[in-house]
Structure formats: structure tokens, C-alpha cells
PDB file of C-alpha atoms in Angstrom:
ATOM      1  CA  UNK D 210     -61.791 -15.467  24.180  1.00  0.00           C
ATOM      2  CA  UNK D 211     -62.666 -14.678  27.752  1.00  0.00           C
ATOM      3  CA  UNK D 212     -60.915 -14.385  31.115  1.00  0.00           C
ATOM      4  CA  UNK D 213     -61.061 -17.406  33.416  1.00  0.00           C
ATOM      5  CA  UNK D 214     -63.756 -17.275  36.090  1.00  0.00           C
ATOM      6  CA  UNK D 215     -62.913 -17.653  39.795  1.00  0.00           C
ATOM      7  CA  UNK D 216     -63.324 -21.438  39.965  1.00  0.00           C
ATOM      8  CA  UNK D 217     -61.428 -22.043  36.713  1.00  0.00           C
ATOM      9  CA  UNK D 218     -58.596 -19.787  37.859  1.00  0.00           C
ATOM     10  CA  UNK D 219     -58.324 -21.648  41.183  1.00  0.00           C
ATOM     11  CA  UNK D 220     -58.244 -25.067  39.473  1.00  0.00           C
ATOM     12  CA  UNK D 221     -55.747 -23.890  36.866  1.00  0.00           C
ATOM     13  CA  UNK D 222     -53.329 -22.277  39.340  1.00  0.00           C
ATOM     14  CA  UNK D 223     -53.486 -25.276  41.694  1.00  0.00           C
ATOM     15  CA  UNK D 224     -52.403 -27.551  38.847  1.00  0.00           C
ATOM     16  CA  UNK D 225     -49.715 -25.131  37.663  1.00  0.00           C
ATOM     17  CA  UNK D 226     -48.401 -24.669  41.229  1.00  0.00           C
ATOM     18  CA  UNK D 227     -47.835 -28.416  41.433  1.00  0.00           C
ATOM     19  CA  UNK D 228     -45.061 -27.977  38.848  1.00  0.00           C
ATOM     20  CA  UNK D 229     -43.696 -24.457  39.280  1.00  0.00           C
ATOM     21  CA  UNK D 230     -44.837 -23.467  42.791  1.00  0.00           C
ATOM     22  CA  UNK D 231     -44.555 -19.783  43.618  1.00  0.00           C
ATOM     23  CA  UNK D 232     -42.817 -19.124  40.308  1.00  0.00           C
ATOM     24  CA  UNK D 233     -46.285 -18.521  38.828  1.00  0.00           C
ATOM     25  CA  UNK D 234     -45.732 -14.857  39.613  1.00  0.00           C
ATOM     26  CA  UNK D 235     -42.953 -14.759  36.985  1.00  0.00           C
ATOM     27  CA  UNK D 236     -45.478 -15.697  34.311  1.00  0.00           C
ATOM     28  CA  UNK D 237     -47.724 -12.746  35.085  1.00  0.00           C
ATOM     29  CA  UNK D 238     -45.263 -10.053  36.269  1.00  0.00           C
ATOM     30  CA  UNK D 239     -42.900  -9.901  33.309  1.00  0.00           C
ATOM     31  CA  UNK D 240     -40.503  -7.115  32.381  1.00  0.00           C
ATOM     32  CA  UNK D 241     -41.356  -7.311  28.676  1.00  0.00           C
ATOM     33  CA  UNK D 242     -45.043  -6.469  29.115  1.00  0.00           C
ATOM     34  CA  UNK D 243     -48.276  -7.619  30.726  1.00  0.00           C
ATOM     35  CA  UNK D 244     -49.347 -11.204  30.115  1.00  0.00           C
ATOM     36  CA  UNK D 245     -52.595 -12.954  30.969  1.00  0.00           C
ATOM     37  CA  UNK D 246     -54.454 -16.246  30.704  1.00  0.00           C
ATOM     38  CA  UNK D 247     -57.524 -16.467  28.496  1.00  0.00           C
ATOM     39  CA  UNK D 248     -60.015 -19.234  27.758  1.00  0.00           C
ATOM     40  CA  UNK D 249     -61.184 -20.279  24.306  1.00  0.00           C
ATOM     41  CA  UNK D 250     -63.148 -23.506  23.692  1.00  0.00           C
ATOM     42  CA  UNK D 251     -62.184 -25.040  27.080  1.00  0.00           C
ATOM     43  CA  UNK D 252     -58.468 -24.376  26.448  1.00  0.00           C
ATOM     44  CA  UNK D 253     -56.358 -21.954  28.478  1.00  0.00           C
ATOM     45  CA  UNK D 254     -53.982 -19.719  26.521  1.00  0.00           C
ATOM     46  CA  UNK D 255     -51.121 -17.558  27.749  1.00  0.00           C
ATOM     47  CA  UNK D 256     -50.624 -14.383  25.730  1.00  0.00           C
ATOM     48  CA  UNK D 257     -49.605 -10.760  26.014  1.00  0.00           C
ATOM     49  CA  UNK D 258     -52.412  -8.336  26.761  1.00  0.00           C
ATOM     50  CA  UNK D 259     -51.464  -6.415  23.635  1.00  0.00           C
ATOM     51  CA  UNK D 260     -52.094  -9.531  21.515  1.00  0.00           C
ATOM     52  CA  UNK D 261     -55.368 -10.243  23.327  1.00  0.00           C
ATOM     53  CA  UNK D 262     -56.631  -6.720  22.573  1.00  0.00           C
ATOM     54  CA  UNK D 263     -55.787  -7.143  18.886  1.00  0.00           C
ATOM     55  CA  UNK D 264     -57.544 -10.521  18.742  1.00  0.00           C
ATOM     56  CA  UNK D 265     -60.823  -9.111  20.100  1.00  0.00           C
ATOM     57  CA  UNK D 266     -61.802  -7.981  16.611  1.00  0.00           C
ATOM     58  CA  UNK D 267     -61.820 -11.638  15.449  1.00  0.00           C
ATOM     59  CA  UNK D 268     -65.017 -13.585  16.140  1.00  0.00           C
ATOM     60  CA  UNK D 269     -64.844 -16.548  18.535  1.00  0.00           C
ATOM     61  CA  UNK D 270     -65.777 -18.986  15.777  1.00  0.00           C
ATOM     62  CA  UNK D 271     -62.917 -17.799  13.562  1.00  0.00           C
ATOM     63  CA  UNK D 272     -60.257 -17.618  16.283  1.00  0.00           C
ATOM     64  CA  UNK D 273     -58.299 -20.901  16.287  1.00  0.00           C
ATOM     65  CA  UNK D 274     -55.779 -20.110  19.033  1.00  0.00           C
ATOM     66  CA  UNK D 275     -53.945 -17.254  20.673  1.00  0.00           C
ATOM     67  CA  UNK D 276     -50.548 -17.373  22.344  1.00  0.00           C
ATOM     68  CA  UNK D 277     -49.378 -20.590  24.021  1.00  0.00           C
ATOM     69  CA  UNK D 278     -51.906 -23.258  24.994  1.00  0.00           C
ATOM     70  CA  UNK D 279     -51.232 -24.327  28.590  1.00  0.00           C
ATOM     71  CA  UNK D 280     -53.892 -27.007  28.664  1.00  0.00           C
ATOM     72  CA  UNK D 281     -57.590 -27.649  28.686  1.00  0.00           C
ATOM     73  CA  UNK D 282     -60.501 -28.215  31.020  1.00  0.00           C
ATOM     74  CA  UNK D 283     -62.210 -31.586  30.798  1.00  0.00           C
ATOM     75  CA  UNK D 284     -65.985 -31.995  30.809  1.00  0.00           C
ATOM     76  CA  UNK D 285     -65.766 -32.672  34.559  1.00  0.00           C
ATOM     77  CA  UNK D 286     -63.996 -29.294  35.036  1.00  0.00           C
ATOM     78  CA  UNK D 287     -60.594 -30.783  35.835  1.00  0.00           C
ATOM     79  CA  UNK D 288     -57.559 -29.170  34.224  1.00  0.00           C
ATOM     80  CA  UNK D 289     -55.017 -31.067  32.133  1.00  0.00           C
ATOM     81  CA  UNK D 290     -51.691 -29.504  31.254  1.00  0.00           C
ATOM     82  CA  UNK D 291     -50.558 -30.057  27.681  1.00  0.00           C
ATOM     83  CA  UNK D 292     -47.090 -30.500  26.260  1.00  0.00           C
ATOM     84  CA  UNK D 293     -47.318 -27.066  24.625  1.00  0.00           C
ATOM     85  CA  UNK D 294     -46.723 -25.540  28.094  1.00  0.00           C
ATOM     86  CA  UNK D 295     -43.387 -27.345  28.489  1.00  0.00           C
ATOM     87  CA  UNK D 296     -41.274 -24.279  27.637  1.00  0.00           C
ATOM     88  CA  UNK D 297     -42.647 -22.398  30.652  1.00  0.00           C
ATOM     89  CA  UNK D 298     -42.760 -25.403  32.971  1.00  0.00           C
ATOM     90  CA  UNK D 299     -39.102 -26.169  32.216  1.00  0.00           C
ATOM     91  CA  UNK D 300     -38.045 -22.577  32.782  1.00  0.00           C
ATOM     92  CA  UNK D 301     -39.700 -22.253  36.200  1.00  0.00           C
ATOM     93  CA  UNK D 302     -39.803 -25.868  37.462  1.00  0.00           C
ATOM     94  CA  UNK D 303     -39.125 -26.481  41.146  1.00  0.00           C
ATOM     95  CA  UNK D 304     -38.307 -30.150  40.796  1.00  0.00           C
ATOM     96  CA  UNK D 305     -36.450 -31.724  37.887  1.00  0.00           C
ATOM     97  CA  UNK D 306     -35.383 -35.180  36.804  1.00  0.00           C
ATOM     98  CA  UNK D 307     -32.608 -35.781  34.301  1.00  0.00           C
ATOM     99  CA  UNK D 308     -32.874 -38.943  32.218  1.00  0.00           C
ATOM    100  CA  UNK D 309     -29.826 -40.903  31.042  1.00  0.00           C
ATOM    101  CA  UNK D 310     -29.327 -41.159  27.248  1.00  0.00           C
ATOM    102  CA  UNK D 311     -30.349 -44.832  27.296  1.00  0.00           C
ATOM    103  CA  UNK D 312     -33.746 -43.999  28.795  1.00  0.00           C
ATOM    104  CA  UNK D 313     -34.661 -40.964  26.691  1.00  0.00           C
ATOM    105  CA  UNK D 314     -36.212 -42.937  23.807  1.00  0.00           C
ATOM    106  CA  UNK D 315     -38.190 -45.114  26.206  1.00  0.00           C
ATOM    107  CA  UNK D 316     -39.575 -41.976  27.858  1.00  0.00           C
ATOM    108  CA  UNK D 317     -40.363 -40.323  24.524  1.00  0.00           C
ATOM    109  CA  UNK D 318     -42.427 -43.371  23.549  1.00  0.00           C
ATOM    110  CA  UNK D 319     -44.676 -42.693  26.550  1.00  0.00           C
ATOM    111  CA  UNK D 320     -43.157 -44.973  29.198  1.00  0.00           C
ATOM    112  CA  UNK D 321     -42.596 -44.087  32.845  1.00  0.00           C
ATOM    113  CA  UNK D 322     -39.093 -43.275  34.106  1.00  0.00           C
ATOM    114  CA  UNK D 323     -37.290 -46.212  35.718  1.00  0.00           C
ATOM    115  CA  UNK D 324     -34.580 -46.033  38.365  1.00  0.00           C
ATOM    116  CA  UNK D 325     -32.109 -47.431  35.796  1.00  0.00           C
ATOM    117  CA  UNK D 326     -32.786 -44.395  33.564  1.00  0.00           C
ATOM    118  CA  UNK D 327     -32.473 -41.811  36.337  1.00  0.00           C
ATOM    119  CA  UNK D 328     -29.455 -39.557  35.775  1.00  0.00           C
ATOM    120  CA  UNK D 329     -30.068 -36.908  38.443  1.00  0.00           C
ATOM    121  CA  UNK D 330     -32.961 -35.662  40.529  1.00  0.00           C
ATOM    122  CA  UNK D 331     -33.470 -32.371  42.316  1.00  0.00           C
ATOM    123  CA  UNK D 332     -32.606 -32.665  46.003  1.00  0.00           C
ATOM    124  CA  UNK D 333     -35.597 -32.970  48.379  1.00  0.00           C
ATOM    125  CA  UNK D 334     -38.135 -33.813  45.671  1.00  0.00           C
ATOM    126  CA  UNK D 335     -41.254 -34.991  47.534  1.00  0.00           C
ATOM    127  CA  UNK D 336     -43.394 -37.972  46.597  1.00  0.00           C
ATOM    128  CA  UNK D 337     -46.335 -37.284  44.216  1.00  0.00           C
ATOM    129  CA  UNK D 338     -44.938 -33.892  43.181  1.00  0.00           C
ATOM    130  CA  UNK D 339     -44.978 -32.469  39.659  1.00  0.00           C
ATOM    131  CA  UNK D 340     -41.578 -32.782  37.957  1.00  0.00           C
ATOM    132  CA  UNK D 341     -40.126 -31.756  34.614  1.00  0.00           C
ATOM    133  CA  UNK D 342     -37.952 -34.233  32.743  1.00  0.00           C
ATOM    134  CA  UNK D 343     -34.730 -33.241  31.014  1.00  0.00           C
ATOM    135  CA  UNK D 344     -32.106 -35.074  28.995  1.00  0.00           C
ATOM    136  CA  UNK D 345     -28.599 -35.055  30.464  1.00  0.00           C
ATOM    137  CA  UNK D 346     -27.886 -32.174  28.052  1.00  0.00           C
ATOM    138  CA  UNK D 347     -30.607 -30.047  29.759  1.00  0.00           C
ATOM    139  CA  UNK D 348     -33.110 -30.353  26.907  1.00  0.00           C
ATOM    140  CA  UNK D 349     -36.701 -30.396  28.267  1.00  0.00           C
ATOM    141  CA  UNK D 350     -38.417 -33.673  27.364  1.00  0.00           C
ATOM    142  CA  UNK D 351     -41.734 -33.574  29.224  1.00  0.00           C
ATOM    143  CA  UNK D 352     -43.379 -33.585  32.611  1.00  0.00           C
ATOM    144  CA  UNK D 353     -44.979 -35.977  35.068  1.00  0.00           C
ATOM    145  CA  UNK D 354     -45.306 -36.869  38.740  1.00  0.00           C
ATOM    146  CA  UNK D 355     -42.655 -38.301  41.048  1.00  0.00           C
ATOM    147  CA  UNK D 356     -43.491 -41.757  42.376  1.00  0.00           C
ATOM    148  CA  UNK D 357     -40.982 -41.562  45.234  1.00  0.00           C
ATOM    149  CA  UNK D 358     -39.098 -38.891  47.151  1.00  0.00           C
ATOM    150  CA  UNK D 359     -35.396 -38.291  46.492  1.00  0.00           C
ATOM    151  CA  UNK D 360     -34.421 -40.282  49.602  1.00  0.00           C
ATOM    152  CA  UNK D 361     -36.607 -43.231  48.617  1.00  0.00           C
ATOM    153  CA  UNK D 362     -35.200 -43.256  45.060  1.00  0.00           C
ATOM    154  CA  UNK D 363     -31.719 -44.045  46.347  1.00  0.00           C
ATOM    155  CA  UNK D 364     -32.908 -47.352  47.837  1.00  0.00           C
ATOM    156  CA  UNK D 365     -34.899 -48.629  44.829  1.00  0.00           C
ATOM    157  CA  UNK D 366     -34.044 -51.434  42.432  1.00  0.00           C
ATOM    158  CA  UNK D 367     -33.225 -50.584  38.810  1.00  0.00           C
ATOM    159  CA  UNK D 368     -36.600 -51.722  37.477  1.00  0.00           C
ATOM    160  CA  UNK D 369     -38.685 -49.579  39.856  1.00  0.00           C
ATOM    161  CA  UNK D 370     -40.673 -46.649  38.473  1.00  0.00           C
ATOM    162  CA  UNK D 371     -39.370 -43.369  39.962  1.00  0.00           C
ATOM    163  CA  UNK D 372     -41.671 -40.989  38.050  1.00  0.00           C
ATOM    164  CA  UNK D 373     -44.920 -41.302  36.146  1.00  0.00           C
ATOM    165  CA  UNK D 374     -45.166 -40.033  32.583  1.00  0.00           C
ATOM    166  CA  UNK D 375     -47.838 -37.433  31.802  1.00  0.00           C
ATOM    167  CA  UNK D 376     -46.647 -35.708  28.633  1.00  0.00           C
ATOM    168  CA  UNK D 377     -43.543 -35.669  26.452  1.00  0.00           C
ATOM    169  CA  UNK D 378     -42.307 -33.976  23.289  1.00  0.00           C
ATOM    170  CA  UNK D 379     -43.008 -37.183  21.352  1.00  0.00           C
ATOM    171  CA  UNK D 380     -46.688 -36.246  21.614  1.00  0.00           C
ATOM    172  CA  UNK D 381     -46.131 -33.627  18.928  1.00  0.00           C
ATOM    173  CA  UNK D 382     -45.838 -36.575  16.537  1.00  0.00           C
ATOM    174  CA  UNK D 383     -48.194 -39.083  18.178  1.00  0.00           C
ATOM    175  CA  UNK D 384     -51.101 -36.699  18.918  1.00  0.00           C
ATOM    176  CA  UNK D 385     -50.642 -33.893  16.444  1.00  0.00           C
ATOM    177  CA  UNK D 386     -54.360 -33.480  15.744  1.00  0.00           C
ATOM    178  CA  UNK D 387     -55.485 -33.288  19.376  1.00  0.00           C
ATOM    179  CA  UNK D 388     -52.912 -30.621  20.315  1.00  0.00           C
ATOM    180  CA  UNK D 389     -54.683 -28.023  18.200  1.00  0.00           C
ATOM    181  CA  UNK D 390     -58.092 -26.645  19.050  1.00  0.00           C
ATOM    182  CA  UNK D 391     -59.200 -26.707  15.425  1.00  0.00           C
ATOM    183  CA  UNK D 392     -59.326 -29.486  12.900  1.00  0.00           C
ATOM    184  CA  UNK D 393     -57.860 -29.261   9.439  1.00  0.00           C
ATOM    185  CA  UNK D 394     -60.516 -29.307   6.715  1.00  0.00           C
TER     186      UNK D 394
END
């Protein structure tokens, strides 16, 4: 478990800012204690500093995870957010899309969001911006990237894709093994 280096921190915060913008400061400056990001086996974890200090007595080989996994770095040093970060993305998201009940199952099976399934969208959502998807009952479902701006969405046909799927809560069932940094033996 180590702190992120300068380049990793820049890449990580750029990706995170795409979804929550300046709200990143709320992740670090919290009233309930000091929190930090740490790296373990190419995965970035978000945990309290108190927990990190306690975990230092465990060897790296024996430490499976710590706190909430926000994502991982690929071999090409790009960062990929994982569905485990959804709780924080949903809480601090700048741009949101609400999916109608008829489109929720389609989205949870890994499909993109169509105009016909669009319930609401945050005003002034730009094109190619990170968005968090919610059901009409405000339950976070996943995250992705907007394909069109809010203005452009109003003019689209029902079969047009308004947002691209990146991760959804259905992944907990579909990709259970890859969401953990250790394998069951």
C-alpha cells in the first residue's frame, strides 16, 4: 500500500473530475476525519488515514484490499473507474441521467441508454461528459459518458443513443471475480 505518485495522481484526478468536477475536494476534506487515496496492486483505494495506518502492519502480499476501490490502472497507465466507486460518484456527480423503468433492465444488462429510455437529464450537460445514471426513484445504477448535449437530446429520435454505458450495478453479478483484487482459492 503506497501513495500515488505525481503522474498517477494527475491521471486519476483527471478521470475523476470528468464525473464529479470540483467536488473532488469533498472526498479529501471531510468532517468525519482525514481520507486519502492509496495504491495496491495497480488498484486505487479510498480509505481513512486511521485505517491506512492500521493496515501498515500487514504485508503487501497478505493485504487483499483496503477501503473502497475506485478503479485500477491498466498496463498502459490509463485509469479505469470501477463500479465500486459508484456510491461516491453518485453523491457528488455534476451531471445525471435518470432512466425510465422500462429502460433500467436494458441498461443493467450492459446496453447504452437510448432516447426512448431517457427520463430526465441534468440541464446543460455537455457532449462527451461523464454522467451518473439513476432510476426514476433516484437509485444509482451506474456511470458512463453522454453522447449528446442536453439541447441535442431533445431533437433525437427514440432509437438514438444518448449516453454510452461504462459500468453498472449488474457488474456485481456478471464480473464478480474481476472486481476483487484477489482470487478465491
